[in-house]
Tab-separated table of C-alpha atoms in Angstrom:
chain	number	residue	atom	x	y	z
L	25	MET	CA	51.703	54.736	68.558
L	26	MET	CA	48.357	53.652	68.756
L	27	ASN	CA	50.002	50.250	69.679
L	28	LEU	CA	51.543	51.489	72.743
L	29	ASP	CA	50.096	52.464	76.288
L	30	GLN	CA	50.190	55.848	77.028
L	31	ARG	CA	54.042	55.963	78.968
L	32	GLN	CA	55.356	54.678	76.125
L	33	ALA	CA	53.548	56.966	73.773
L	34	ARG	CA	55.012	59.685	75.758
L	35	LEU	CA	58.485	58.584	75.715
L	36	VAL	CA	58.499	58.408	71.934
L	37	ASP	CA	57.147	61.671	71.342
L	38	SER	CA	59.357	63.217	74.125
L	39	THR	CA	62.184	61.308	72.263
L	40	LEU	CA	61.388	62.636	68.590
L	41	ARG	CA	60.853	66.037	70.207
L	42	HIS	CA	63.981	66.245	72.237
L	43	PRO	CA	66.986	64.237	70.066
L	44	TYR	CA	69.555	62.863	72.464
L	45	HIS	CA	72.139	64.799	70.548
L	46	LYS	CA	70.925	68.221	70.685
L	47	ASN	CA	69.761	68.011	74.287
L	48	LEU	CA	71.504	68.093	78.007
L	49	ALA	CA	71.391	64.949	79.460
L	50	ARG	CA	71.262	66.213	82.995
L	51	PHE	CA	68.146	68.082	82.156
L	52	MET	CA	66.081	65.259	80.744
L	53	ALA	CA	67.497	63.020	83.936
L	54	ARG	CA	64.453	64.204	85.808
L	55	SER	CA	61.652	63.080	83.320
L	56	PHE	CA	64.035	60.127	83.265
L	57	VAL	CA	63.166	59.375	87.216
L	58	SER	CA	59.823	59.556	86.421
L	59	ASP	CA	59.049	58.164	83.082
L	60	TYR	CA	60.945	55.109	83.821
L	61	LYS	CA	59.449	54.202	87.234
L	62	GLY	CA	58.642	50.699	88.002
L	63	ILE	CA	59.042	49.626	84.439
L	64	ASN	CA	61.255	46.469	86.235
L	65	GLY	CA	64.008	45.333	88.704
L	66	TRP	CA	67.269	46.827	87.078
L	67	ILE	CA	65.278	50.097	86.164
L	68	ASP	CA	63.906	50.503	89.341
L	69	GLY	CA	68.029	50.573	90.692
L	70	LEU	CA	69.094	52.798	87.864
L	71	GLN	CA	66.599	55.546	89.338
L	72	GLU	CA	67.831	55.127	92.259
L	73	LEU	CA	70.732	55.712	91.063
L	74	ALA	CA	69.727	58.926	89.291
L	75	THR	CA	67.796	59.957	91.965
L	76	MET	CA	70.963	60.199	94.321
L	77	ASP	CA	73.166	61.644	91.600
L	78	PHE	CA	70.097	64.418	90.689
L	79	LYS	CA	70.044	65.508	94.539
L	80	MET	CA	73.747	66.014	94.968
L	81	VAL	CA	74.523	67.813	91.949
L	82	GLN	CA	71.558	69.767	92.618
L	83	SER	CA	72.969	70.771	96.371
L	84	THR	CA	76.697	71.528	94.236
L	85	ASN	CA	74.584	73.882	91.902
L	86	GLN	CA	72.537	75.572	94.582
L	87	ARG	CA	76.272	76.260	96.536
L	88	GLU	CA	77.523	77.759	93.487
L	89	ILE	CA	74.725	80.028	92.487
L	90	LEU	CA	75.382	81.599	95.986
L	91	GLN	CA	79.193	81.869	95.419
L	92	PHE	CA	78.942	83.769	92.320
L	93	SER	CA	75.938	85.596	93.943
L	94	GLU	CA	78.150	87.040	96.422
L	95	TRP	CA	80.852	88.232	93.389
L	96	TRP	CA	78.360	89.837	91.261
L	97	LYS	CA	76.971	91.716	94.549
L	98	ASP	CA	80.354	92.735	95.323
L	99	MET	CA	81.288	94.194	92.267
L	100	GLY	CA	78.120	96.208	92.759
L	101	LEU	CA	77.603	96.657	88.973
L	102	ALA	CA	73.963	96.056	89.221
L	103	ASN	CA	74.414	99.709	91.078
L	104	ASP	CA	76.240	101.352	88.614
L	105	LEU	CA	74.344	99.914	85.849
L	106	LYS	CA	70.416	100.270	86.353
L	107	PHE	CA	69.639	99.936	82.690
L	108	ALA	CA	71.901	96.507	82.298
L	109	ARG	CA	70.270	93.269	82.601
L	110	ASN	CA	70.868	91.874	86.019
L	111	GLN	CA	70.187	87.902	85.404
L	112	PRO	CA	72.805	85.895	87.627
L	113	LEU	CA	70.722	82.677	87.714
L	114	LYS	CA	70.483	82.829	83.823
L	115	TRP	CA	74.020	83.542	82.901
L	116	TYR	CA	75.228	80.722	85.628
L	117	MET	CA	73.062	78.648	83.526
L	118	TRP	CA	75.164	78.448	80.394
L	119	PRO	CA	78.324	76.936	82.616
L	120	MET	CA	75.895	74.502	84.379
L	121	ALA	CA	74.750	73.074	81.229
L	122	ALA	CA	78.231	73.240	79.282
L	123	LEU	CA	80.347	72.155	82.345
L	124	THR	CA	78.193	68.836	83.463
L	125	ASN	CA	80.979	66.992	85.373
L	126	PRO	CA	80.589	67.519	89.369
L	127	ARG	CA	84.158	68.055	89.724
L	128	PHE	CA	84.164	71.074	87.661
L	129	SER	CA	82.441	73.301	90.250
L	130	GLN	CA	84.911	76.075	90.927
L	131	GLN	CA	85.120	76.271	86.669
L	132	ARG	CA	81.496	76.750	86.738
L	133	VAL	CA	81.604	79.455	89.246
L	134	GLU	CA	84.783	81.238	87.607
L	135	LEU	CA	83.065	80.969	83.889
L	136	THR	CA	80.180	83.064	84.905
L	137	LYS	CA	82.136	86.075	85.754
L	138	PRO	CA	82.936	86.693	82.073
L	139	ILE	CA	79.620	85.740	81.002
L	140	SER	CA	77.735	88.131	83.128
L	141	LEU	CA	80.483	90.834	82.085
L	142	ILE	CA	79.557	89.718	78.188
L	143	TYR	CA	75.763	90.872	78.643
L	144	ILE	CA	76.588	93.870	80.416
L	145	ILE	CA	79.240	95.310	77.924
L	146	ASP	CA	76.497	94.036	75.274
L	147	ASP	CA	73.735	96.377	76.916
L	148	ILE	CA	75.932	99.381	77.210
L	149	PHE	CA	76.778	98.987	73.621
L	150	ASP	CA	73.228	98.044	72.398
L	151	ILE	CA	71.576	100.554	74.527
L	152	TYR	CA	73.030	103.072	76.420
L	153	GLY	CA	76.652	104.493	74.994
L	154	THR	CA	77.214	106.784	72.775
L	155	LEU	CA	79.498	105.876	69.737
L	156	GLU	CA	82.376	108.192	70.652
L	157	GLU	CA	82.284	106.557	74.350
L	158	LEU	CA	81.956	103.481	73.071
L	159	THR	CA	84.949	103.922	70.696
L	160	LEU	CA	87.033	104.932	73.690
L	161	PHE	CA	85.663	102.115	75.744
L	162	THR	CA	86.850	99.825	72.748
L	163	GLU	CA	89.898	101.867	72.785
L	164	ALA	CA	90.755	100.823	76.622
L	165	VAL	CA	90.030	97.353	76.220
L	166	ASN	CA	92.301	96.943	73.377
L	167	ARG	CA	95.012	98.948	75.597
L	168	TRP	CA	94.235	96.910	78.421
L	169	ASP	CA	95.120	99.950	80.318
L	170	LEU	CA	93.060	101.558	83.491
L	171	ALA	CA	94.151	105.244	82.655
L	172	ALA	CA	92.744	105.007	79.219
L	173	VAL	CA	89.079	104.823	80.866
L	174	GLU	CA	89.271	108.240	82.657
L	175	ASN	CA	87.295	110.772	80.403
L	176	LEU	CA	84.050	108.038	80.147
L	177	PRO	CA	80.952	108.210	82.169
L	178	TYR	CA	81.298	106.855	86.191
L	179	TYR	CA	79.372	103.138	84.683
L	180	MET	CA	81.764	102.647	81.653
L	181	LYS	CA	84.818	103.192	84.000
L	182	SER	CA	83.045	100.629	86.799
L	183	CYS	CA	82.496	98.192	84.027
L	184	PHE	CA	85.611	98.476	82.807
L	185	ASN	CA	87.274	98.285	85.882
L	186	VAL	CA	85.348	95.040	86.802
L	187	LEU	CA	86.644	93.660	83.573
L	188	TYR	CA	90.308	94.242	83.823
L	189	GLU	CA	90.430	92.728	87.629
L	190	THR	CA	88.104	89.983	87.147
L	191	THR	CA	90.437	88.913	84.053
L	192	ASN	CA	93.480	89.255	85.930
L	193	GLU	CA	92.405	87.316	88.659
L	194	ILE	CA	90.967	84.303	86.576
L	195	ALA	CA	94.346	84.585	84.640
L	196	TYR	CA	96.490	84.385	87.579
L	197	LYS	CA	94.213	80.974	89.435
L	198	ILE	CA	94.623	79.548	85.928
L	199	TYR	CA	98.612	80.260	86.026
L	200	LYS	CA	98.517	78.771	89.827
L	201	ALA	CA	96.614	75.830	88.925
L	202	HIS	CA	97.896	74.899	85.333
L	203	GLY	CA	101.446	76.568	84.846
L	204	TRP	CA	100.202	78.770	82.132
L	205	ASN	CA	99.632	82.630	82.122
L	206	PRO	CA	96.724	82.780	79.962
L	207	ILE	CA	96.193	86.991	80.349
L	208	ASP	CA	97.231	87.951	76.724
L	209	SER	CA	94.490	85.160	75.217
L	210	LEU	CA	91.881	86.696	77.406
L	211	GLN	CA	92.340	90.245	76.903
L	212	LYS	CA	92.103	89.228	72.924
L	213	THR	CA	89.330	87.607	73.100
L	214	TRP	CA	87.905	91.009	75.089
L	215	ALA	CA	89.246	93.119	72.397
L	216	SER	CA	87.946	91.019	69.753
L	217	LEU	CA	84.276	91.076	71.310
L	218	CYS	CA	84.374	94.862	72.280
L	219	ASN	CA	85.984	95.693	68.716
L	220	ALA	CA	82.773	93.982	66.536
L	221	PHE	CA	80.510	95.580	68.755
L	222	LEU	CA	81.923	99.015	67.983
L	223	VAL	CA	81.707	97.623	64.196
L	224	GLU	CA	77.675	97.140	64.931
L	225	ALA	CA	77.222	99.520	66.693
L	226	LYS	CA	78.560	101.987	63.495
L	227	TRP	CA	76.406	99.854	60.843
L	228	PHE	CA	73.399	100.601	63.080
L	229	ALA	CA	74.311	104.383	64.157
L	230	SER	CA	74.568	105.013	60.044
L	231	GLY	CA	71.127	103.574	59.799
L	232	GLN	CA	72.925	101.178	56.904
L	233	LEU	CA	72.875	97.189	57.347
L	234	PRO	CA	75.543	96.018	55.509
L	235	ASN	CA	74.882	92.576	53.406
L	236	ALA	CA	74.428	89.258	55.057
L	237	GLU	CA	77.615	87.417	54.851
L	238	GLU	CA	79.642	90.688	56.120
L	239	TYR	CA	76.908	90.742	58.797
L	240	LEU	CA	77.430	87.167	60.120
L	241	LYS	CA	81.154	87.281	59.998
L	242	THR	CA	80.928	90.204	62.592
L	243	ALA	CA	78.154	88.473	64.707
L	244	VAL	CA	79.555	85.329	65.207
L	245	VAL	CA	82.625	87.363	66.908
L	246	SER	CA	80.134	89.260	68.839
L	247	SER	CA	78.068	86.021	70.118
L	248	GLY	CA	80.724	86.528	72.793
L	249	VAL	CA	81.103	82.566	72.218
L	250	HIS	CA	85.043	82.995	71.330
L	251	VAL	CA	85.347	84.718	74.441
L	252	VAL	CA	83.280	81.970	77.086
L	253	LEU	CA	85.228	78.928	75.458
L	254	VAL	CA	88.415	80.440	75.846
L	255	HIS	CA	87.658	81.122	79.482
L	256	MET	CA	86.730	77.618	79.319
L	257	PHE	CA	89.676	75.894	77.573
L	258	PHE	CA	92.181	77.619	80.276
L	259	LEU	CA	89.689	76.687	83.186
L	260	LEU	CA	89.798	73.312	82.164
L	261	GLY	CA	93.660	72.949	81.452
L	262	HIS	CA	93.597	69.814	79.777
L	263	GLY	CA	96.495	69.800	77.225
L	264	ILE	CA	97.832	73.510	77.090
L	265	THR	CA	100.486	73.550	74.929
L	266	ARG	CA	101.886	76.579	72.664
L	267	LYS	CA	99.972	74.525	69.781
L	268	THR	CA	96.727	74.414	71.478
L	269	VAL	CA	96.807	77.931	72.918
L	270	ASP	CA	97.577	79.290	69.083
L	271	LEU	CA	94.853	77.385	67.660
L	272	VAL	CA	91.743	78.648	70.018
L	273	ASN	CA	92.997	82.207	69.607
L	274	ASP	CA	92.418	81.736	66.268
L	275	ASN	CA	88.859	80.761	66.078
L	276	PRO	CA	88.717	76.737	65.085
L	277	GLY	CA	85.744	75.707	63.572
L	278	VAL	CA	84.708	74.014	67.153
L	279	ILE	CA	84.282	77.403	68.090
L	280	THR	CA	83.241	79.354	64.831
L	281	SER	CA	80.366	76.231	64.898
L	282	VAL	CA	78.854	77.093	68.166
L	283	ALA	CA	78.996	81.089	68.115
L	284	THR	CA	77.080	80.813	64.480
L	285	ILE	CA	74.265	78.514	66.002
L	286	LEU	CA	73.712	80.743	68.603
L	287	ARG	CA	73.693	84.091	66.495
L	288	LEU	CA	71.271	82.345	63.932
L	289	TRP	CA	69.194	81.385	66.895
L	290	ASP	CA	69.183	84.902	67.844
L	291	ASP	CA	68.257	86.179	64.938
L	292	LEU	CA	65.726	84.243	64.399
L	293	GLY	CA	63.146	86.806	65.664
L	294	SER	CA	61.855	84.639	68.492
L	295	ALA	CA	64.527	85.904	70.756
L	296	LYS	CA	63.446	89.229	71.908
L	297	ASP	CA	65.053	89.511	75.447
L	298	GLU	CA	63.240	90.235	77.999
L	299	ASP	CA	63.869	94.371	79.081
L	300	GLN	CA	65.794	95.128	76.306
L	301	ASP	CA	64.835	97.261	73.270
L	302	GLY	CA	68.100	97.972	71.430
L	303	HIS	CA	68.796	97.697	68.163
L	304	ASP	CA	70.849	94.112	67.610
L	305	GLY	CA	70.693	93.409	63.500
L	306	SER	CA	69.228	90.267	62.338
L	307	TYR	CA	70.422	88.117	59.646
L	308	VAL	CA	67.153	87.927	58.903
L	309	ASP	CA	67.069	91.613	57.753
L	310	CYS	CA	70.024	91.684	56.281
L	311	TYR	CA	68.899	88.293	54.110
L	312	MET	CA	66.078	90.036	52.991
L	313	LYS	CA	67.748	93.404	52.196
L	314	ASP	CA	70.449	91.166	49.880
L	315	HIS	CA	67.238	89.079	48.717
L	316	LYS	CA	64.821	91.914	47.272
L	317	GLY	CA	61.207	90.586	47.437
L	318	SER	CA	61.896	87.473	50.077
L	319	SER	CA	59.370	87.092	52.891
L	320	VAL	CA	60.399	86.847	56.691
L	321	ASN	CA	59.562	83.076	56.005
L	322	ARG	CA	62.027	82.456	52.976
L	323	ALA	CA	64.395	84.394	55.145
L	324	ARG	CA	63.660	81.992	58.513
L	325	GLU	CA	63.932	78.880	56.306
L	326	GLN	CA	67.388	79.958	55.021
L	327	VAL	CA	68.142	80.532	58.850
L	328	ASN	CA	67.155	77.390	59.766
L	329	ARG	CA	68.841	75.473	57.256
L	330	MET	CA	72.208	77.603	58.271
L	331	ILE	CA	71.584	76.282	61.566
L	332	SER	CA	71.652	72.534	60.755
L	333	ASP	CA	74.512	73.454	58.296
L	334	ALA	CA	76.732	74.173	61.414
L	335	TRP	CA	76.008	71.137	63.485
L	336	LYS	CA	76.950	69.031	60.593
L	337	CYS	CA	79.932	71.214	61.314
L	338	LEU	CA	80.350	71.107	64.780
L	339	ASN	CA	79.499	67.351	64.771
L	340	GLN	CA	82.451	66.871	62.158
L	341	GLU	CA	84.819	68.694	64.591
L	342	CYS	CA	83.610	66.496	67.376
L	343	LEU	CA	83.898	63.449	65.446
L	344	SER	CA	87.232	63.978	63.643
L	345	PRO	CA	90.729	64.119	64.851
L	346	ASN	CA	92.034	67.457	66.793
L	347	SER	CA	94.344	68.832	69.354
L	348	PHE	CA	91.191	69.516	71.986
L	349	SER	CA	90.561	67.524	75.004
L	350	ALA	CA	87.584	65.495	74.993
L	351	SER	CA	86.258	67.397	78.079
L	352	PHE	CA	86.429	70.765	75.905
L	353	THR	CA	84.799	69.107	72.984
L	354	LYS	CA	82.214	67.967	74.767
L	355	SER	CA	81.491	71.305	77.101
L	356	SER	CA	81.360	73.132	73.474
L	357	VAL	CA	78.713	70.945	72.362
L	358	ASN	CA	76.705	71.000	75.431
L	359	LEU	CA	76.904	75.020	75.059
L	360	ALA	CA	75.407	74.716	71.537
L	361	ARG	CA	72.797	72.814	73.044
L	362	MET	CA	71.849	74.963	75.380
L	363	VAL	CA	71.051	77.635	72.735
L	364	PRO	CA	67.484	76.525	72.218
L	365	LEU	CA	66.479	77.042	75.974
L	366	MET	CA	68.073	80.493	76.066
L	367	TYR	CA	66.308	81.874	72.806
L	368	SER	CA	62.983	80.335	72.864
L	369	TYR	CA	60.744	83.534	73.654
L	370	ASP	CA	57.061	83.607	73.707
L	371	ASP	CA	54.775	86.341	73.232
L	372	ASN	CA	55.518	87.706	76.894
L	373	ARG	CA	59.112	87.994	75.811
L	374	LYS	CA	59.884	85.572	78.474
L	375	LEU	CA	61.535	82.137	78.510
L	376	PRO	CA	59.339	79.657	80.173
L	377	ILE	CA	61.008	76.520	78.903
L	378	LEU	CA	64.342	77.760	80.354
L	379	GLN	CA	62.395	78.658	83.627
L	380	GLU	CA	61.000	75.476	83.658
L	381	HIS	CA	64.506	74.030	83.346
L	382	MET	CA	65.752	76.357	86.166
L	383	LYS	CA	62.702	74.980	88.263
L	384	SER	CA	63.305	71.361	88.010
L	385	MET	CA	66.689	71.907	87.952
L	386	LEU	CA	67.549	74.032	91.110
L	387	TYR	CA	64.282	73.555	93.386
L	388	ASP	CA	62.084	70.774	93.110
L	389	ASP	CA	62.882	67.427	94.639
L	390	VAL	CA	62.703	64.111	92.859
L	391	CYS	CA	61.353	61.670	95.196
L	392	LEU	CA	61.273	57.766	94.586
């Protein structure tokens, strides 16, 4: 480093801190435009193309945010569930990072809808619903029956109605586009998610933490990753066959690896959400309970090792022959790459790194 000039040292430092494979190329594009400016002729030409591409993608993303925001406003959930998170821009960042191809515009908008509902249902289970109400809500999702929520509070009825209508609408759009009706698969993912949420609610209502292995088995499902990736699989519409549908329904390794990465990052302790004071539980707590005398640092070291192992499993899934399309596999990896941005909270319970990327990707101008 001592033999490099300031610009070169900054590039090396950035590369070491943000290795290519674990970071999102789109999010690094703006740095490329400024850091490589004026190195030589062909770099200048590449920089011009990168700047044009960045501006085109930025314009598309801004238009997609408006589309989703209009849908979110029309659903009225922000009014009916005032206790829940209302973060449409944050929710949109997941599909924006995962589905980087500009032609997946409609897929990004549609995928943001189930992502928003995962956050909302999580808040219902975590901080608001009684155990009896949550049980009835879960039964309704399992039955997929509007009449089943008749005796529930208004806010739960409203949430279930939006979940039911939105899922059916997405399924119909997929059927029109790709000739396969995925409603059974989509409904089953929502049922699995709520079943996992309910198990966790019962644990914490009883005050009895499970062992670490049992906790993680349920927490991987309650991460919501399976819901997101099943929707994404059908929205992409690549290689939909009975074999691949059965495979994606069965939580394959590519999905469980991403879910494990997300859940463990969430449990590291820095992932205290901005305005939520619920009781999500933590692998760190369960590990310390299983290993009497363990320190928090030791538990966190174990979690970091497990995240590293999950990345190795994800890499193996991507590099080995599999039944999924390259677009689905790449998007799944991008979802894992997005996790650190979503869960790196500071002492003020904010997400400065994510906010910086939001500003850079969506609002800042790029000049040659």
